[in-house]
PDB file of N, CA, C and O in Angstrom:
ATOM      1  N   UNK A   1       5.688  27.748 -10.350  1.00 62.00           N
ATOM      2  CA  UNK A   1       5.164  26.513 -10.913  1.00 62.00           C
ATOM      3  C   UNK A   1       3.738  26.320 -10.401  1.00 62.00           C
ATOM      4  O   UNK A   1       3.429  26.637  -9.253  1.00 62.00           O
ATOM      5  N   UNK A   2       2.756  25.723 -11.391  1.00 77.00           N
ATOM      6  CA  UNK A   2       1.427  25.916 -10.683  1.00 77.00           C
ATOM      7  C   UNK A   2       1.343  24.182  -9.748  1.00 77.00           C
ATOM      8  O   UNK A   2       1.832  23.054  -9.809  1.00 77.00           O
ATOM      9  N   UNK A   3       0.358  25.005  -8.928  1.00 73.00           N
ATOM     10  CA  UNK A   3       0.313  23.446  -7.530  1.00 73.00           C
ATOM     11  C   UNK A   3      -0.591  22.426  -8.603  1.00 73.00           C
ATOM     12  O   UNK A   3      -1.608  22.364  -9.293  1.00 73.00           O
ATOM     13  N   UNK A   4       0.900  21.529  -8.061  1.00 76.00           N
ATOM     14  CA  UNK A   4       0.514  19.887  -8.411  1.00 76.00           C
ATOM     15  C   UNK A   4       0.937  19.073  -9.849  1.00 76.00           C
ATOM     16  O   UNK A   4       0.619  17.975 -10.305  1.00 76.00           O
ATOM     17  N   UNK A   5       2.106  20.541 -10.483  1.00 87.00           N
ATOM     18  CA  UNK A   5       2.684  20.364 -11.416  1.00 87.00           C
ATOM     19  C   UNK A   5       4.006  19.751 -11.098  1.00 87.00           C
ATOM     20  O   UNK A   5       4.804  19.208 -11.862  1.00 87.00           O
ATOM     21  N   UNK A   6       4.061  19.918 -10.030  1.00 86.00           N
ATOM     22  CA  UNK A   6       5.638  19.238  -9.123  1.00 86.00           C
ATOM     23  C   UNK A   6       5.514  17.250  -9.324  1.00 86.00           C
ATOM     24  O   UNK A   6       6.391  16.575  -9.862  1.00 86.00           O
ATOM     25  N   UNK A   7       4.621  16.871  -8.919  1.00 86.00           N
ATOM     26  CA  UNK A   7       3.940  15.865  -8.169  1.00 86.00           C
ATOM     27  C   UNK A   7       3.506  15.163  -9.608  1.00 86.00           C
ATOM     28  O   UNK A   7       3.464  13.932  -9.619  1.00 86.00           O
ATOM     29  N   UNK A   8       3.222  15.791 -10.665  1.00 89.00           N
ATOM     30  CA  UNK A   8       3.248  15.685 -12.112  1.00 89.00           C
ATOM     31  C   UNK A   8       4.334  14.733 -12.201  1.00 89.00           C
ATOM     32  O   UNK A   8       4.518  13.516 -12.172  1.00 89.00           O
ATOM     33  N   UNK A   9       5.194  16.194 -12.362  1.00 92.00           N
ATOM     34  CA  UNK A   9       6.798  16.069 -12.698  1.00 92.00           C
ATOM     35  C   UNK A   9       7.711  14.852 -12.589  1.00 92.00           C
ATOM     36  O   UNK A   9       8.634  14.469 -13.308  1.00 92.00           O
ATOM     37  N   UNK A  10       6.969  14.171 -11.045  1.00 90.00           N
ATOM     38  CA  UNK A  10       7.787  13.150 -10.560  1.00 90.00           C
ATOM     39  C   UNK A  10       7.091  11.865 -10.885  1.00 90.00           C
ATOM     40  O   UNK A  10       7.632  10.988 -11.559  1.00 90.00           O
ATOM     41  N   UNK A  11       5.901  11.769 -10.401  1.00 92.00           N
ATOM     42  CA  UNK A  11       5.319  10.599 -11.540  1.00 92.00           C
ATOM     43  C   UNK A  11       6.013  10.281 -12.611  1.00 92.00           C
ATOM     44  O   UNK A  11       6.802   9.337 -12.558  1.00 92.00           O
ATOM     45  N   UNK A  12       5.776  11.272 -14.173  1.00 94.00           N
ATOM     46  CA  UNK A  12       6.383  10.994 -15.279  1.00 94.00           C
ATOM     47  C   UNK A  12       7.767  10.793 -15.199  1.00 94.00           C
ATOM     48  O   UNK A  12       7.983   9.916 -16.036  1.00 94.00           O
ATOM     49  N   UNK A  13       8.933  11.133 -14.619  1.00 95.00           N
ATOM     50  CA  UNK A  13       9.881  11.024 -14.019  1.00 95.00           C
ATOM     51  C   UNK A  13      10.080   9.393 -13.922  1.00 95.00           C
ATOM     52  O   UNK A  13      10.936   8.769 -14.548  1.00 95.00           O
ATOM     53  N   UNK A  14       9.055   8.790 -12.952  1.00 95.00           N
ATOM     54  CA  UNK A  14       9.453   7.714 -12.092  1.00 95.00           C
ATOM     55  C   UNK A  14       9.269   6.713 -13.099  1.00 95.00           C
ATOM     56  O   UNK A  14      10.048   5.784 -13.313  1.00 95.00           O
ATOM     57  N   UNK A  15       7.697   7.059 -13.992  1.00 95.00           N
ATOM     58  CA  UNK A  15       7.320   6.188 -15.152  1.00 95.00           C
ATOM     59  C   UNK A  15       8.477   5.749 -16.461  1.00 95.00           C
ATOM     60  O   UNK A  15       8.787   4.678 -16.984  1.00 95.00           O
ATOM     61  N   UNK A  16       8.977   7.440 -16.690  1.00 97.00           N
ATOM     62  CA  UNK A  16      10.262   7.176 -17.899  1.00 97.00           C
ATOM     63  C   UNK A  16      11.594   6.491 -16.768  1.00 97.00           C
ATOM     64  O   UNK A  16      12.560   6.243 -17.490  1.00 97.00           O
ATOM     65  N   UNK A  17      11.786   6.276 -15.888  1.00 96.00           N
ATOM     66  CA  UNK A  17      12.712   5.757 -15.582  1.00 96.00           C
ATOM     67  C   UNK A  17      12.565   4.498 -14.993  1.00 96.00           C
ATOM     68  O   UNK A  17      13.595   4.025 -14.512  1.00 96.00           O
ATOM     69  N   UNK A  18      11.422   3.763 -14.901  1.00 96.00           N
ATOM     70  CA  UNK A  18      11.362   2.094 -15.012  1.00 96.00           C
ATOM     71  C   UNK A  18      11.478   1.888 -16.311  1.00 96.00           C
ATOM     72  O   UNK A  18      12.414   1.231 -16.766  1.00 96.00           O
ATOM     73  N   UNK A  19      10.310   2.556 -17.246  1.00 97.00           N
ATOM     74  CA  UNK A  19      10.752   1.305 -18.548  1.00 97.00           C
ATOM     75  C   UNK A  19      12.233   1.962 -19.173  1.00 97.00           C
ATOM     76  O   UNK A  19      12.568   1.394 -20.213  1.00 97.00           O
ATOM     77  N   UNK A  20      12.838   2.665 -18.884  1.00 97.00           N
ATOM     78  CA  UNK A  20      14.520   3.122 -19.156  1.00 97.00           C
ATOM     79  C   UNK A  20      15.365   1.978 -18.624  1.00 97.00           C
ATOM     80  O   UNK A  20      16.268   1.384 -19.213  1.00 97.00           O
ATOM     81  N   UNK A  21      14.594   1.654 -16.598  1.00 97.00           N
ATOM     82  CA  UNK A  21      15.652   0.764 -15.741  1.00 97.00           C
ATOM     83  C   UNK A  21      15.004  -0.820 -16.732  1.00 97.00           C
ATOM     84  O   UNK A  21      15.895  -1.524 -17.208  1.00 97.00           O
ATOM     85  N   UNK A  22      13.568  -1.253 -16.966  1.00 96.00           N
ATOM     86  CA  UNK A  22      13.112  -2.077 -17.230  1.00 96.00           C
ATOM     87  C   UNK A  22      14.400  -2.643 -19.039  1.00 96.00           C
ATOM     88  O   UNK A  22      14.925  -3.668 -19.475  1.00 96.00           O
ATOM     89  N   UNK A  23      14.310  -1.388 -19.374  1.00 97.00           N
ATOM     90  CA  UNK A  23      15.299  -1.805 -20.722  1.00 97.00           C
ATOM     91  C   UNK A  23      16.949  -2.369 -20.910  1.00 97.00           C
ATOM     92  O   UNK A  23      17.637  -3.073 -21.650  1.00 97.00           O
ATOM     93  N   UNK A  24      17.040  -1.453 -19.585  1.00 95.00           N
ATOM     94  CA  UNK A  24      18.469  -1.787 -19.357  1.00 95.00           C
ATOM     95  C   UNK A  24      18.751  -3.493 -18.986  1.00 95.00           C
ATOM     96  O   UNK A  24      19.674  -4.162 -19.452  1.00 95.00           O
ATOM     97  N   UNK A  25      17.480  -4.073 -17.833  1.00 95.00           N
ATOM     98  CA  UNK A  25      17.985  -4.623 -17.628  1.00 95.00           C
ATOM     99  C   UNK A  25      17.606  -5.932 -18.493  1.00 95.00           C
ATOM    100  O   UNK A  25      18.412  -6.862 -18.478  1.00 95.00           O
ATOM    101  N   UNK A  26      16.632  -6.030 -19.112  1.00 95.00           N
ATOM    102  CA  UNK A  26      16.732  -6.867 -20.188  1.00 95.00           C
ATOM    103  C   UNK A  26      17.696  -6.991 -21.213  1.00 95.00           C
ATOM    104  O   UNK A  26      17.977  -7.967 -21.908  1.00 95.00           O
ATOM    105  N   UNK A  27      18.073  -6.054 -21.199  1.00 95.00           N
ATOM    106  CA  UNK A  27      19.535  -5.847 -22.132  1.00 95.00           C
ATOM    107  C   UNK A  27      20.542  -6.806 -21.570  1.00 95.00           C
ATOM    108  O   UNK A  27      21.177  -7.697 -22.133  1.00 95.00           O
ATOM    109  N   UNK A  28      20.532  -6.430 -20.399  1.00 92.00           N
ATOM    110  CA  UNK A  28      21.919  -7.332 -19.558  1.00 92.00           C
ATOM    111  C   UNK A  28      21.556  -8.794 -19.513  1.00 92.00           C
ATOM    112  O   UNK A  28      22.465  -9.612 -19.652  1.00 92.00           O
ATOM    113  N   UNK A  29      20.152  -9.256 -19.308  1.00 94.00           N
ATOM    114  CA  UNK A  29      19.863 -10.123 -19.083  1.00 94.00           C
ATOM    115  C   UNK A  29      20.343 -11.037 -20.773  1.00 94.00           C
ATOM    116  O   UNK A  29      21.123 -11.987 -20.708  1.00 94.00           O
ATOM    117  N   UNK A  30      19.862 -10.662 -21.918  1.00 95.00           N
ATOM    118  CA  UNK A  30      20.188 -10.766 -23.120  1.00 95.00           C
ATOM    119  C   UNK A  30      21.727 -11.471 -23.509  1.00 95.00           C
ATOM    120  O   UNK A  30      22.018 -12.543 -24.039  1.00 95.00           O
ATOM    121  N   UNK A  31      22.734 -10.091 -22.869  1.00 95.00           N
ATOM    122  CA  UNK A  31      24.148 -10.386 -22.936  1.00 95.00           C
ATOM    123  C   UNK A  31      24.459 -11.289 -21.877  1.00 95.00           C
ATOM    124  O   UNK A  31      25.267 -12.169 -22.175  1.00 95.00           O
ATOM    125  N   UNK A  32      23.901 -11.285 -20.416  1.00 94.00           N
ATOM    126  CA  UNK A  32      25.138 -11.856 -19.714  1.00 94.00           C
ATOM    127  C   UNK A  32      24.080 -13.195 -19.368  1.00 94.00           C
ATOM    128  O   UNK A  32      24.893 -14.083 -19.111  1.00 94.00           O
ATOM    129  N   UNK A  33      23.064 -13.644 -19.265  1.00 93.00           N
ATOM    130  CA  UNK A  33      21.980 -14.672 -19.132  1.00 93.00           C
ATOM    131  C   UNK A  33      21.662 -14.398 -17.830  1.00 93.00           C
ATOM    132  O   UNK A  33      20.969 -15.322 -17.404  1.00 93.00           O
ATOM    133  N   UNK A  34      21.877 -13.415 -16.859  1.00 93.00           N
ATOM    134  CA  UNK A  34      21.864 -13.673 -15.547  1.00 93.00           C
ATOM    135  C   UNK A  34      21.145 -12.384 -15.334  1.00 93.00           C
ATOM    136  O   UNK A  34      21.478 -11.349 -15.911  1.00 93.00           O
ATOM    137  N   UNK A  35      19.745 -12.501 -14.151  1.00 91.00           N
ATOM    138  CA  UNK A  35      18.794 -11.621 -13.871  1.00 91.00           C
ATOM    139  C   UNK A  35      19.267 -11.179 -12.504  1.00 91.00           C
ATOM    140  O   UNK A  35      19.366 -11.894 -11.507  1.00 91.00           O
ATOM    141  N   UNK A  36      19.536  -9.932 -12.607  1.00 91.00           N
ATOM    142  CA  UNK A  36      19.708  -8.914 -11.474  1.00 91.00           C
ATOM    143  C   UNK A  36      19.157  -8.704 -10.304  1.00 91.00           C
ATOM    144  O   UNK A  36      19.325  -7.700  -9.611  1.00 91.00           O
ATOM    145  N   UNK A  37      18.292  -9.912  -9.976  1.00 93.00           N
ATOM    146  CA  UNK A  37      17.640 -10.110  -9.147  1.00 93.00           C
ATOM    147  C   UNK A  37      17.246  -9.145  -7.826  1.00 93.00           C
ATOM    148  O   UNK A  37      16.215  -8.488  -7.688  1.00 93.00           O
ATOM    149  N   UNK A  38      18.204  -9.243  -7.039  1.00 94.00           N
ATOM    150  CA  UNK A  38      18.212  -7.945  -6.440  1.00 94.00           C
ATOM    151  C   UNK A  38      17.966  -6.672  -6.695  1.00 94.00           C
ATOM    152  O   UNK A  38      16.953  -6.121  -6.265  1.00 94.00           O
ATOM    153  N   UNK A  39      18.847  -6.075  -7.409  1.00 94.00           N
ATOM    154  CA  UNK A  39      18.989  -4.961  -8.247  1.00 94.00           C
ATOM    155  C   UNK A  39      17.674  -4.502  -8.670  1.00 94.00           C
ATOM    156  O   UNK A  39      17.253  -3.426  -8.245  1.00 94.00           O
ATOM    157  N   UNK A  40      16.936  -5.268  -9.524  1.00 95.00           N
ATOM    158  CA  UNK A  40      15.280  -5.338  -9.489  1.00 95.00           C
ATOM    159  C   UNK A  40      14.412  -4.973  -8.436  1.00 95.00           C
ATOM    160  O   UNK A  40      13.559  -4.094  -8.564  1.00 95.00           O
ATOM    161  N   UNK A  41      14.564  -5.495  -7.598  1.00 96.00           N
ATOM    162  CA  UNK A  41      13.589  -5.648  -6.112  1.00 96.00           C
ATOM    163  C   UNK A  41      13.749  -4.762  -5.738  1.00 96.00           C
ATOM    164  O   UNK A  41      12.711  -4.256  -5.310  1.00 96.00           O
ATOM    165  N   UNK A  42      15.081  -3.841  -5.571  1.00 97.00           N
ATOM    166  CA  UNK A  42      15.545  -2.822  -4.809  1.00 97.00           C
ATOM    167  C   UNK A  42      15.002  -1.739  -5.554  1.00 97.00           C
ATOM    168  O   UNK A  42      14.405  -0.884  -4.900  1.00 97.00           O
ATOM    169  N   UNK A  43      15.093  -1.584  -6.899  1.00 96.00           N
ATOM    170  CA  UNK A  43      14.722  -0.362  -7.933  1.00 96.00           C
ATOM    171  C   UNK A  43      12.802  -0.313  -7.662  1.00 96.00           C
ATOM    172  O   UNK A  43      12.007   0.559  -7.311  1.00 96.00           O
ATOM    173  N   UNK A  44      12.723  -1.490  -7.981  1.00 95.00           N
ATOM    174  CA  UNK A  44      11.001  -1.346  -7.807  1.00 95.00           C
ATOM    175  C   UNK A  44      10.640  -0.903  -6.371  1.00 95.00           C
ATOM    176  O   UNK A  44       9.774  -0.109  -6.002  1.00 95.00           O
ATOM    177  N   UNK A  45      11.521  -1.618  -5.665  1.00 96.00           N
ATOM    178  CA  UNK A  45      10.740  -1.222  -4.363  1.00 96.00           C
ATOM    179  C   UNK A  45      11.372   0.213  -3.427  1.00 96.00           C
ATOM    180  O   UNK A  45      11.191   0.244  -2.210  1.00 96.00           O
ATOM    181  N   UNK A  46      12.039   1.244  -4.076  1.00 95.00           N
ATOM    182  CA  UNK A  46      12.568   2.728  -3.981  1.00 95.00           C
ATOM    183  C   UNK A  46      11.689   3.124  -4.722  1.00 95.00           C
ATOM    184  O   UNK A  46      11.192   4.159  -4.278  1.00 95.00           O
ATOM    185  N   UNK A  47      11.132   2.704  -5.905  1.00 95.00           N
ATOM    186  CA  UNK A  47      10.247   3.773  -6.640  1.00 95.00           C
ATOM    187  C   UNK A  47       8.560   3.622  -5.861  1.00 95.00           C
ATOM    188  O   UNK A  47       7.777   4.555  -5.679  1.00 95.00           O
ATOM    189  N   UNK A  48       8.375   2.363  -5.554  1.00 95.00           N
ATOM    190  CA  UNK A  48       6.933   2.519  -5.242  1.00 95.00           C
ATOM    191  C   UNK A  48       7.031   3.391  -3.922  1.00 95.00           C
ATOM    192  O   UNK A  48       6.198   4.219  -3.554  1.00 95.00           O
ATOM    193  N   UNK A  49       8.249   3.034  -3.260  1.00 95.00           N
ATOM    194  CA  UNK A  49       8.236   3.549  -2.049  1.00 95.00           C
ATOM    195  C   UNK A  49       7.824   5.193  -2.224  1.00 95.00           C
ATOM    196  O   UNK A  49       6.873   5.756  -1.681  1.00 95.00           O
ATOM    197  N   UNK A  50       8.742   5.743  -3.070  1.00 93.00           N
ATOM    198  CA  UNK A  50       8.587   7.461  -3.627  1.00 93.00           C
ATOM    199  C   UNK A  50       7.217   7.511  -4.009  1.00 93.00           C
ATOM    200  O   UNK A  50       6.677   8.617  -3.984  1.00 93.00           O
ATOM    201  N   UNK A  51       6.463   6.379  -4.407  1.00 94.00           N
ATOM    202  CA  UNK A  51       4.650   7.443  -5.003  1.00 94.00           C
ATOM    203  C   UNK A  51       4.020   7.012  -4.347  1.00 94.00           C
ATOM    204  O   UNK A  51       2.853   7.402  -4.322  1.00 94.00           O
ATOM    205  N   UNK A  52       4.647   5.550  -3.104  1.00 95.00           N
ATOM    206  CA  UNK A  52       3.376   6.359  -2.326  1.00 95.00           C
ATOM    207  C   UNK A  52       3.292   7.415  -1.268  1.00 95.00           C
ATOM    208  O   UNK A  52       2.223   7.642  -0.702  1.00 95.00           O
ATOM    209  N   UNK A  53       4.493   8.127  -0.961  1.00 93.00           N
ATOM    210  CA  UNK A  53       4.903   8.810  -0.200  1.00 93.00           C
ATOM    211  C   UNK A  53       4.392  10.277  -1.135  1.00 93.00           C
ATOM    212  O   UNK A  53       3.826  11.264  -0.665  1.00 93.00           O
ATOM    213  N   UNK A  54       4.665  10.120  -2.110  1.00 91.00           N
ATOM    214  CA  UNK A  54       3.990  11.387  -2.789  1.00 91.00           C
ATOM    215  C   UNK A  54       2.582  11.595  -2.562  1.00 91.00           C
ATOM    216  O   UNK A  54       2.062  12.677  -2.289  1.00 91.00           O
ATOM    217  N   UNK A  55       1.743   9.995  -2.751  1.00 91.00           N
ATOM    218  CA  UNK A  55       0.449  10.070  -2.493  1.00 91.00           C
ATOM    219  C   UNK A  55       0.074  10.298  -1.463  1.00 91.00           C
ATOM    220  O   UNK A  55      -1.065  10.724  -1.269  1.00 91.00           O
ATOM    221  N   UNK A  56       0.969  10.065  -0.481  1.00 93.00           N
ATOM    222  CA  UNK A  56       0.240  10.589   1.072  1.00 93.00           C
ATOM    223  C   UNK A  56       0.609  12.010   1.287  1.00 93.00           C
ATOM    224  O   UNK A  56      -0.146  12.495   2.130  1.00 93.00           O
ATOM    225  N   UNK A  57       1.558  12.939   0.808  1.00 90.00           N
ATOM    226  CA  UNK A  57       1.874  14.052   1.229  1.00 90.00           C
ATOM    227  C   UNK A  57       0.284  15.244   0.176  1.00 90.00           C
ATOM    228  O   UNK A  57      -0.334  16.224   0.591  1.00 90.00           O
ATOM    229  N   UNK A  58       0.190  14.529  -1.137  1.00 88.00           N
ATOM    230  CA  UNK A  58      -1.375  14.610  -1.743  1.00 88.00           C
ATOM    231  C   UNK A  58      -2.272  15.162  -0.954  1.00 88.00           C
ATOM    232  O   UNK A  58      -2.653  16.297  -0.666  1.00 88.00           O
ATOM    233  N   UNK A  59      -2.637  13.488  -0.531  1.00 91.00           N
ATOM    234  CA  UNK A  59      -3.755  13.559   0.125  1.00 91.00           C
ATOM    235  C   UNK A  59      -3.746  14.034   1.663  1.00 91.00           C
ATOM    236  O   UNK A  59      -4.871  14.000   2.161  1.00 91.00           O
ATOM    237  N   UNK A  60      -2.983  14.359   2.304  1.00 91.00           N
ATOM    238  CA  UNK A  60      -2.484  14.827   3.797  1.00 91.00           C
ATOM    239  C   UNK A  60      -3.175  16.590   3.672  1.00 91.00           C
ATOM    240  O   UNK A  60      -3.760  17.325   4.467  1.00 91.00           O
ATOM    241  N   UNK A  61      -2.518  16.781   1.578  1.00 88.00           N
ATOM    242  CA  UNK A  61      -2.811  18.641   1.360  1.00 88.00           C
ATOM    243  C   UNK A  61      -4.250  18.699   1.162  1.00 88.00           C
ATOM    244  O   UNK A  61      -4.959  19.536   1.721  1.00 88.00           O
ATOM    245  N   UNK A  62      -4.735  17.695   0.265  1.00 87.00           N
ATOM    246  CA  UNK A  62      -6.240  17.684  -0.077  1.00 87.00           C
ATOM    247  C   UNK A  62      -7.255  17.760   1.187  1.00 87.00           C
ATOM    248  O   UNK A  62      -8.325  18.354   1.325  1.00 87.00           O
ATOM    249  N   UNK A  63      -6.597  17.030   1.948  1.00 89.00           N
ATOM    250  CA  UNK A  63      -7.954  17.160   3.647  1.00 89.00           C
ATOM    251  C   UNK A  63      -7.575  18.073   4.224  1.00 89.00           C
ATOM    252  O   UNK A  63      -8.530  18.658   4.735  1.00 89.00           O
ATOM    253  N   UNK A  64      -6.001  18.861   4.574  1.00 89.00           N
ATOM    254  CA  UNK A  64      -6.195  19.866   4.990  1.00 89.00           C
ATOM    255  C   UNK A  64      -7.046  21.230   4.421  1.00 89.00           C
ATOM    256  O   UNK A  64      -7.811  21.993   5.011  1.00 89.00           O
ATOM    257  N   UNK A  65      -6.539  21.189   2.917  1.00 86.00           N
ATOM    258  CA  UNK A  65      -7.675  21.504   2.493  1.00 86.00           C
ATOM    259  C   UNK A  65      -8.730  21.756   2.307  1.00 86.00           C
ATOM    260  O   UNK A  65      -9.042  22.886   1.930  1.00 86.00           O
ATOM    261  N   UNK A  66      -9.755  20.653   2.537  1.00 86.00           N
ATOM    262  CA  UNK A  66     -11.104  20.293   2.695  1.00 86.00           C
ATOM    263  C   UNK A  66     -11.284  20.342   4.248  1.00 86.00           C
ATOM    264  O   UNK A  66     -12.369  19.925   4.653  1.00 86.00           O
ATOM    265  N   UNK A  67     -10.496  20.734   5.066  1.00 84.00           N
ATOM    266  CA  UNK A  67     -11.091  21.077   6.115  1.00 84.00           C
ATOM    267  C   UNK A  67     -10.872  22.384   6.350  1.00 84.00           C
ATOM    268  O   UNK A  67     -11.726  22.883   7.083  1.00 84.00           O
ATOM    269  N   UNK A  68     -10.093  23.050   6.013  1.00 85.00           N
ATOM    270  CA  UNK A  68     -10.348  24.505   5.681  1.00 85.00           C
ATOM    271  C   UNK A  68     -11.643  25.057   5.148  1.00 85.00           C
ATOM    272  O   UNK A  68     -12.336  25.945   5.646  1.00 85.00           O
ATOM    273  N   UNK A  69     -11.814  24.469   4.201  1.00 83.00           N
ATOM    274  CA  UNK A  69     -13.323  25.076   3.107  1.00 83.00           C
ATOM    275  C   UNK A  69     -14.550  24.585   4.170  1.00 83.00           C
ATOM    276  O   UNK A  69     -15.580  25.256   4.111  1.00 83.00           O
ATOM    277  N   UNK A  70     -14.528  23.891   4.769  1.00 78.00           N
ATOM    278  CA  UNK A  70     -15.607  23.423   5.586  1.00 78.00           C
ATOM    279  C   UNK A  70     -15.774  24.123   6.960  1.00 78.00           C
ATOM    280  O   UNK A  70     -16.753  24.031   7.699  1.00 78.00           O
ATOM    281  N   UNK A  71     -14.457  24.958   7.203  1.00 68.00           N
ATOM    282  CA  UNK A  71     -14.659  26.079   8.568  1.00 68.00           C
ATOM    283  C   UNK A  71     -15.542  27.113   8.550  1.00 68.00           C
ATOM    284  O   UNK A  71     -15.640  27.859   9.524  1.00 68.00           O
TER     285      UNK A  71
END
């Protein structure tokens, strides 16, 4: 797989699966009148948690990187 097609992968990943979780739960909200409140907080805040953890493992490769080329 070429580098940084992984890191792709999971972005689009994370993107199709909020507005997937975002649909669902308007759906429920629709049928049952009651917002998942939790359930919400917890989903959003596992996914941001995952990109920015992606973004730091990124940028952790990019400066090692750039301090390589600069030896």
């Amino acid at each position: 797989m070429k580098e940084g097609m992984f890191s792709k992968l999971v972005i689009i990943a994370v993107i199709a699966l909020n507005i997937v979780f975002t649909a669902i739960v308007l759906w429920i909200f629709l049928k049952t009148s009651v917002e998942p409140t939790t359930l919400i907080g917890c989903w959003f805040g596992f996914t941001t948690v995952e990109m920015w953890s992606l973004a730091s493992i990124k940028k952790a490769k990019v400066k090692k990187k750039e301090e390589q080329n600069h030896e």
